[in-house]
Every structure is written in structure tokens, then in C-alpha cells.
XYZ file of C-alpha atoms in Angstrom:
354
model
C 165.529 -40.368 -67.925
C 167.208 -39.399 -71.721
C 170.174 -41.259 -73.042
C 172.304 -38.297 -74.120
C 171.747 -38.249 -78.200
C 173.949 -37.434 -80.594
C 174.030 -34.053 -82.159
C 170.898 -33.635 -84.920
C 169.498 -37.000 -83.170
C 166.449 -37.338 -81.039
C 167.225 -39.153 -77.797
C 165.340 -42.184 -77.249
C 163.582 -42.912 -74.058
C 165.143 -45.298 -71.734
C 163.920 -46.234 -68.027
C 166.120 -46.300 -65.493
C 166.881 -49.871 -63.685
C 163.880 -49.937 -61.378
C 163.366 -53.410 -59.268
C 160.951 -56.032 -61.448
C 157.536 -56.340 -61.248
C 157.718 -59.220 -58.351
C 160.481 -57.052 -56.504
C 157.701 -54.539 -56.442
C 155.150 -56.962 -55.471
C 157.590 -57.913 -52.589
C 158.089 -54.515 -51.699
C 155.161 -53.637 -51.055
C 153.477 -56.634 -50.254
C 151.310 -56.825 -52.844
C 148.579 -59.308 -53.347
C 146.223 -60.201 -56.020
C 142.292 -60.287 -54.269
C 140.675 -62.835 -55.530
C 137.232 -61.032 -55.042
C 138.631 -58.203 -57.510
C 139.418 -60.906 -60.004
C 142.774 -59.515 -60.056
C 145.903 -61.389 -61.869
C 149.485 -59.737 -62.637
C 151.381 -60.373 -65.341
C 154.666 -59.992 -64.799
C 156.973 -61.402 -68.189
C 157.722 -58.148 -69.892
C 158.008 -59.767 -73.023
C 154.140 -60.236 -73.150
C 153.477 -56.949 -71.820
C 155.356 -56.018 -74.609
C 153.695 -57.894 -76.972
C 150.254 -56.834 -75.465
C 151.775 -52.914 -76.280
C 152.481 -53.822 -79.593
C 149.214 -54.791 -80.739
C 148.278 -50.977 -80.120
C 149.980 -49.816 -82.674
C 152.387 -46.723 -83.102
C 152.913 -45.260 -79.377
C 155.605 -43.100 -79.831
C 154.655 -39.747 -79.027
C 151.171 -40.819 -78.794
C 148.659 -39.968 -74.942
C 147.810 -43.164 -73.541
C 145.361 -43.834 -70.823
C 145.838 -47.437 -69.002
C 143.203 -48.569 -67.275
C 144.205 -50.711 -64.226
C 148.044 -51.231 -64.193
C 148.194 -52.781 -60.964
C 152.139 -53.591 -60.295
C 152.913 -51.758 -63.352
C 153.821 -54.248 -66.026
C 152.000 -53.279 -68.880
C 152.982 -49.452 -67.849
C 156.737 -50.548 -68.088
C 156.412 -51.551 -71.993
C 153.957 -48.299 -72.460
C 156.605 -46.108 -71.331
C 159.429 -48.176 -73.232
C 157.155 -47.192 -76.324
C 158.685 -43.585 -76.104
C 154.833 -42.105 -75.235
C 154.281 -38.621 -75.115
C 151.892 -38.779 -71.924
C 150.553 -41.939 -69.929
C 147.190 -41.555 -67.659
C 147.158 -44.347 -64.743
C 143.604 -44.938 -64.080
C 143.553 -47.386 -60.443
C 140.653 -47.920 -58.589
C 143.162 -50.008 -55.955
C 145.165 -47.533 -53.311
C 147.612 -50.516 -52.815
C 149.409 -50.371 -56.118
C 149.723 -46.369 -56.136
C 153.400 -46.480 -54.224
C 154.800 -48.723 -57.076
C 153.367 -46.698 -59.636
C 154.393 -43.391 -58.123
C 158.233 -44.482 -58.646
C 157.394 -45.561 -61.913
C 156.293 -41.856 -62.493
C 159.406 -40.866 -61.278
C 161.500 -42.812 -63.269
C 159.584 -40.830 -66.189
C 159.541 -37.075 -65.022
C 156.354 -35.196 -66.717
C 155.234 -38.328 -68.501
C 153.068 -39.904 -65.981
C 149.845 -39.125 -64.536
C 148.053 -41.212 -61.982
C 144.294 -40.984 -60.857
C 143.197 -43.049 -58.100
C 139.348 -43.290 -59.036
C 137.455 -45.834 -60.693
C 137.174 -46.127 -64.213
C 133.009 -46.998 -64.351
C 132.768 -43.642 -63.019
C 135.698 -41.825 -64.302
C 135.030 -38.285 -66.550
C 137.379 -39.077 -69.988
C 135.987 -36.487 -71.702
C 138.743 -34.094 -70.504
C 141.289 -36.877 -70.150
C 143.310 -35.852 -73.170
C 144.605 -32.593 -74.539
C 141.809 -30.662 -76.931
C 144.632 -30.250 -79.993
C 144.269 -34.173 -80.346
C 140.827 -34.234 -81.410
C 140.116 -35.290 -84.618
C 136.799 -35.436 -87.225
C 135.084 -38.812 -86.791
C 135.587 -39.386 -90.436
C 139.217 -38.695 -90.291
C 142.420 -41.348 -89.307
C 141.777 -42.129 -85.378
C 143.285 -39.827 -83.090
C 146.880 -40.128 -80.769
C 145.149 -41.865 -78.488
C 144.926 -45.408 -76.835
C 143.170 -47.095 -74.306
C 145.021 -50.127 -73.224
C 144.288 -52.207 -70.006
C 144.629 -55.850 -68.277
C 141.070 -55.630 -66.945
C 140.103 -57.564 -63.983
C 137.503 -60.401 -65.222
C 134.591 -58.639 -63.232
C 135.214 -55.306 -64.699
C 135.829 -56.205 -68.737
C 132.279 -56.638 -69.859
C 130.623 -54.190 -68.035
C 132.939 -51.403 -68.973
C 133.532 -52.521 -72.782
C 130.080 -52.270 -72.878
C 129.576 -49.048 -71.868
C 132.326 -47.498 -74.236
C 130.806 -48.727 -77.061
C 127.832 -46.851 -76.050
C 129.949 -44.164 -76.050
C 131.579 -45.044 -79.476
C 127.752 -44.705 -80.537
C 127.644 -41.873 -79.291
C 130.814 -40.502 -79.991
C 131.382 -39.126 -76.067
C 133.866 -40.323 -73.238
C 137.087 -41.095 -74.649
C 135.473 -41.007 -78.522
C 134.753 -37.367 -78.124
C 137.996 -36.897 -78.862
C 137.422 -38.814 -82.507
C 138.287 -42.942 -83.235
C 140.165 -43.736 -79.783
C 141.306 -47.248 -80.222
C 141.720 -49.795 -77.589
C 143.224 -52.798 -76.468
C 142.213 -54.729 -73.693
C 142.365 -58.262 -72.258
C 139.087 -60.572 -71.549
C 138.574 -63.999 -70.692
C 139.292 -66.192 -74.197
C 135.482 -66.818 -74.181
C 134.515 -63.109 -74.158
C 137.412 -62.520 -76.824
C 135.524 -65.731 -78.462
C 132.525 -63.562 -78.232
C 133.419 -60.319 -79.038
C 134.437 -61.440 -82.812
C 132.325 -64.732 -83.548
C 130.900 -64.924 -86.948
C 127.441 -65.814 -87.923
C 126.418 -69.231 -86.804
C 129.480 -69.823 -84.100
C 128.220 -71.185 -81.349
C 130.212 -68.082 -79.499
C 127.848 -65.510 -81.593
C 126.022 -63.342 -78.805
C 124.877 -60.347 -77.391
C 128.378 -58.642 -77.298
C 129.134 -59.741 -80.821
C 126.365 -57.770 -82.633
C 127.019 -54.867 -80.213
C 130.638 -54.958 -80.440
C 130.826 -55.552 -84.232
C 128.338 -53.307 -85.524
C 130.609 -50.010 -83.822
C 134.020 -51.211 -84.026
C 136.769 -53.729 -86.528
C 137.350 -56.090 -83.804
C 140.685 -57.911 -83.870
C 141.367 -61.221 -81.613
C 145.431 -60.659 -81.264
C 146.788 -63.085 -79.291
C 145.354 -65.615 -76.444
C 148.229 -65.420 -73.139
C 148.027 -69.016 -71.491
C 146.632 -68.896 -67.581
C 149.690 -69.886 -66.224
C 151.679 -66.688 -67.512
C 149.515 -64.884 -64.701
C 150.417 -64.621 -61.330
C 147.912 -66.160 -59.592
C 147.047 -68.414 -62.275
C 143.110 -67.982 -63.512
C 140.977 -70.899 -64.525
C 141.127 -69.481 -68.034
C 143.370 -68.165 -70.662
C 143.206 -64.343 -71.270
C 142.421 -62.968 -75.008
C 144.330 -59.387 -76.151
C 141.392 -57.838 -78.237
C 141.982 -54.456 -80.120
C 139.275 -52.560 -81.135
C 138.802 -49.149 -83.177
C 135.573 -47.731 -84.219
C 134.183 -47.668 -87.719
C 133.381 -44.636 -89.484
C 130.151 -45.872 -90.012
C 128.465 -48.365 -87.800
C 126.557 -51.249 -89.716
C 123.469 -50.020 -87.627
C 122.442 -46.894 -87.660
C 120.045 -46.778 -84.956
C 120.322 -45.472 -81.217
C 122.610 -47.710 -79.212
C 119.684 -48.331 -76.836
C 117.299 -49.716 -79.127
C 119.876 -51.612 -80.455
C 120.789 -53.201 -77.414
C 117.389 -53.734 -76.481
C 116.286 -55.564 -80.051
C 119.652 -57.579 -79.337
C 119.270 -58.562 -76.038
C 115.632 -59.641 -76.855
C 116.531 -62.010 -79.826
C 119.770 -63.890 -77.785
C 116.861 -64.008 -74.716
C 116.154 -67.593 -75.756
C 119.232 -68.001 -77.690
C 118.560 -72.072 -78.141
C 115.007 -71.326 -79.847
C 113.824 -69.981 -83.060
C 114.651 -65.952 -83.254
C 111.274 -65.405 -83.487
C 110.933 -66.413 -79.751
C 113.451 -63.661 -78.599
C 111.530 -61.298 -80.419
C 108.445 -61.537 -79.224
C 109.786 -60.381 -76.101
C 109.965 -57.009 -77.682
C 105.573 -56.776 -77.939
C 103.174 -56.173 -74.998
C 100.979 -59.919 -74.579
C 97.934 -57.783 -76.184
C 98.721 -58.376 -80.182
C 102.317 -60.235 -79.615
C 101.332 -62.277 -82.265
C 100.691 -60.256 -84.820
C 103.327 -57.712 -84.046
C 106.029 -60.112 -84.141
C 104.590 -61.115 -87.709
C 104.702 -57.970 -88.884
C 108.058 -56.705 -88.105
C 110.212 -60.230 -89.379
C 108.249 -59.773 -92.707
C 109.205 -56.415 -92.558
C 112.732 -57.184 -91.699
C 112.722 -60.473 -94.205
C 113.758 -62.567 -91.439
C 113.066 -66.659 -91.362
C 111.575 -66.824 -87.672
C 112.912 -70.500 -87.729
C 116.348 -69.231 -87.511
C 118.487 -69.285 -84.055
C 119.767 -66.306 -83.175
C 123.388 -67.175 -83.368
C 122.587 -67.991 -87.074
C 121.452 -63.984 -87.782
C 123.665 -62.217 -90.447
C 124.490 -58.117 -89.244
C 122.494 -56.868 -92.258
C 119.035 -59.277 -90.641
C 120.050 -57.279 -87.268
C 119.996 -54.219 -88.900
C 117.173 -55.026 -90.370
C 115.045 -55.955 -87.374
C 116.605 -52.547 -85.780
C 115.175 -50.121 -88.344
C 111.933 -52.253 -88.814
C 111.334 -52.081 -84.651
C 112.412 -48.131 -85.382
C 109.164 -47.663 -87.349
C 107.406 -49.504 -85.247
C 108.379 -47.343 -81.969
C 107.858 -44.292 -84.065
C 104.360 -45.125 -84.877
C 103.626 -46.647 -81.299
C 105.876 -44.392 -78.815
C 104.817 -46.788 -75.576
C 106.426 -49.761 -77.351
C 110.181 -48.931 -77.027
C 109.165 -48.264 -73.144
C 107.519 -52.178 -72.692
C 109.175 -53.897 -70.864
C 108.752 -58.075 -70.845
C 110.438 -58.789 -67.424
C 108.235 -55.906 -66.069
C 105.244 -57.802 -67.590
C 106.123 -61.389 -66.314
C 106.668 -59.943 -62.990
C 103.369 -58.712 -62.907
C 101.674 -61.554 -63.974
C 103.331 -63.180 -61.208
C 102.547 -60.525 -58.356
C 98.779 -61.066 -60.092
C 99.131 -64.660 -59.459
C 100.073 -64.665 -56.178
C 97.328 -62.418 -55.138
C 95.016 -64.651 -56.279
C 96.569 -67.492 -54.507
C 97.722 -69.027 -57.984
C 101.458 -70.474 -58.063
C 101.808 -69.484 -61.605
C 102.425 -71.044 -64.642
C 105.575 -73.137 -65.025
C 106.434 -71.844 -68.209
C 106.762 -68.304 -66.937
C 109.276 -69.254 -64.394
C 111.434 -70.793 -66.855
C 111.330 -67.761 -68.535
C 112.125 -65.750 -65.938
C 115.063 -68.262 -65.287
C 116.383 -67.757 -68.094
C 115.879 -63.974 -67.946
């Protein structure tokens, strides 16, 4: 629907009065399932101000993941968009969407798939793709994700920001999402924050990572346990480690593994028991790391350095990148039991904590 424009003007885009998000909810008797982690928003002026943080919409291709009643759509739409892809996993919410759709004729298109699973390499137009090195491309990813979803799936497009595929084939896609505030905590935590994890290094080392806004609990409808974090994210040019996102994760994930002991405990986790020892020496010399540091403490540029120093180590020893420590304890524990042993306590704290 166009608001007639005057002559040499461009019309703005208006929707036309539609019923609000909880007339739509009543409508078709929708509720949110607890089990899908689901909450609606429903005050337009925080969708709106969730929309915002994006950036520049007008005329851009947006792909929201997850619109449920259709909030966050509304202000997406109000944004003057070119074209909006509706990614819901949820057949429920598709009727309420649909008259969105209708209320914006050729704008909206709605897939009723999961987004884990979903193909977003053809998801946008080919004329939008732009050089990595260039400004990022027309394109946004924006999305209230359900609690169970958000890590999972943030993780896996930054593995494709590494590897510049999914939505990033198309160049610098930026997004904006919601997580729990202690995943938003997470996501940006500097060095020595008690938030500093897994998903910071990760998250950091591909992307600028901006904490917006936090949206209290009780704006949601039903009201979660925690308050909700609006985190926008676009990918550097150049990310601070230039390894393969796999053996990044993996030298990551092994130094938060014990993320209350010294580094050098984490890391040992990357070496076979045969010459753990020594190995571990060798590559926080190499890297210039203080093993008595705790992981939390660990600057970007000691990551990176533990990255390319494992790198040369893999290189030279192929079966080390392969090793696998939980693989290891579990079969010192099948060995164990064989032999009628119990096992040692200090392995099953470790695997607790694995």
C-alpha cells in the first residue's frame, strides 16, 4: 500500500491498519511454547528500536529469522525495504504473516523451513554481492531468536563469516539479533571480564560486535527469567586470526575447558597423554604465553598466537589436529572398566566438566 506522492516525489511506504500484534495473537490463538523458548514482543516502539540498530533499511533485502506474530516484521516493513525474507520454522504463525504479506504486495516472502538447515546462499539477488574488502552489502539479517536457537546458530554463521559462504557469500552481511543479556555479556567481554569465553574470542576475532540495547523481561510476552540483549554484528575485513575456523574453535574451546585454572591446563587438552608435557611447553613458549594465566585473562593477539603456533605444530604432526581428549578419557575409562578398575577420580571430574 503507497500513499499517493506528489509529483517529482517518491511515495513513502505506509502499511495499511492491520489488527496489533495481540489482536493477531487472539486471532489465531497463538501461544508462546515454552519448550521452543519462544517470547513475543509486542510494543512496536522497541521493535522499532531493535530495526534501528540495523542501520539504513530503506531499499535494502532483509531476511528475518523467526518473526513469530510479526512484530519486528511490522517496523522492517515501516523501514521502506526493498524485499523482506520470513524464515519460520513454526506453521502456527504463517496465517498472521501471510496478511502481513498482503498488506505489502511483492515485498514479502515467507519460507516455512528451519533456519539450522536453511540454503542462504541463494537467498538474495546475485546484483547485491559485493567484494569482501568493499562497504557490506544491502543486506541484513535481523531476528528475535528463541533462547535455544541463538547460540547454536550465531555460531555457525560465523563459521560461515570465516568462510565467507551462507549469507556472507554475498560479501559483509550484517546482523542483528537478540540473546539472553549473558550471551550479549559474552559475545563482547573484554580481556579479564569474568563474561570472557568461548563465544567472545570466536565472535570477536570475525566480526565488530556492538551490545545495543538490553529490553527488560517484562517487555516480553510471556515474561523470561532474563532480560534480552540486541547485539549487531558485521564482519571485519580482516579477522584478527587468520587460521581455519575449526582449529580455531578447537584451540579455543580447549583453553576455556578448565576456564577457573591456569591456561596452560586447557591446553594441554590439545596433546595426546604420550609427550603432553613437553608439547604443551613448546607451543606457549612458542606463542609467549604465561601458562599461569586464566583463560579469561588472554589478550586476542596471545589467541592468535597459540592458533598459528598449534598451526605449525599440526603441519609438522598431521594426527595432532585429529586427537581428540574426550575420545582419550573415554577410553581410558572403557580400559578401566574392563579391568574391573572404577577409574581415577580426577578423570571424572574432567569429564564433568567436559
Amino acid at each position: 500500500f503507497c500513499l499517493m506522492a506528489a509529483p517529482g516525489k517518491v511515495a513513502a511506504f505506509r502499511l495499511p491498519p492491520l489488527p496489533t500484534i495481540g489482536e493477531i495473537i487472539k486471532l489465531f490463538r497463538l501461544k508462546a511454547l515454552k519448550q521452543l523458548s519462544q517470547n513475543f514482543l509486542l510494543d512496536l516502539r522497541l521493535t522499532d528500536k531493535i530495526v534501528k540498530q540495523a542501520g539504513e533499511l530503506k531499499n535494502a533485502h532483509v531476511c528475518e529469522v523467526g518473526p513469530g506474530p510479526g512484530g519486528i516484521t511490522r517496523s522492517i516493513l515501516s523501514a521502506g525495504v526493498e524485499q523482506l525474507l520470513l524464515i519460520e520454522k513454526d506453521a502456527r504463525f504463517i496465517p498472521g504473516l501471510q496478511m502481513l504479506s498482503e498488506a505489502a504486495p511483492g515485498k514479502v516472502h515467507i519460507v516455512h523451513g528451519d533456519i539450522l538447515t536453511y540454503k542462504m546462499e541463494k537467498a538474495f539477488p546475485k546484483h547485491l554481492k559485493k567484494n569482501w574488502e568493499d562497504e557490506p552489502p544491502d543486506i541484513h539479517i535481523i531476528g528475535n531468536l528463541p533462547f535455544s536457537v541463538s547460540t547454536p546458530l550465531i555460531i555457525k554463521w560465523l563459521e560461515n563469516v570465516s568462510k565467507r559462504d551462507g549469507p556472507f557469500s554475498y560479501g559483509r552481511t550484517q546482523m542483528t539479533l537478540t540473546f539472553q543479556k549473558e550471551v550479549g555479556e559474552r559475545l563482547t567481554a573484554n580481556p579479564g571480564s569474568n563474561q570472557r569465553s568461548r563465544l567472545s574470542i570466536i565472535a570477536q576475532h570475525l566480526c565488530t560486535v556492538e551490545n545495543c540495547f538490553i529490553i527488560p523481561g517484562q517487555a516480553f510476552v510471556p515474561k523470561p527469567e532474563v532480560d534480552v540483549a540486541v547485539v549487531h554484528f558485521t564482519p571485519l575485513v580482516q579477522p584478527k586470526i587468520e587460521q581455519p575456523f575449526e582449529l580455531v574453535e578447537k584451540v579455543v574451546r580447549s583453553v576455556f575447558q578448565f576456564r577457573r585454572k591456569y591456561c596452560f591446563r586447557g591446553i594441554e587438552t590439545l596433546f595426546p597423554e604420550n609427550g603432553r608435557l613437553k608439547r604443551t611447553e613448546q607451543l606457549m613458549m612458542t606463542a609467549n604465553v604465561d601458562p599461569t594465566l586464566r583463560p579469561f585473562q588472554l589478550s586476542m593477539s596471545q589467541f592468535r598466537n597459540l592458533c598459528n603456533a598449534y598451526r605449525k605444530m599440526c603441519d609438522e604432526d598431521p594426527s595432532l589436529f585429529v586427537f581428540s581428549y574426550r575420545e582419550e578419557l573415554r577410553q581410558k575409562k572403557t580400559a578401566g572398566s574392563l579391568l574391573g578398575s572404577t577409574g581415577q577420580p580426577e578423570q571424572t571430574e574432567e569429564e564433568n566438566q567436559l
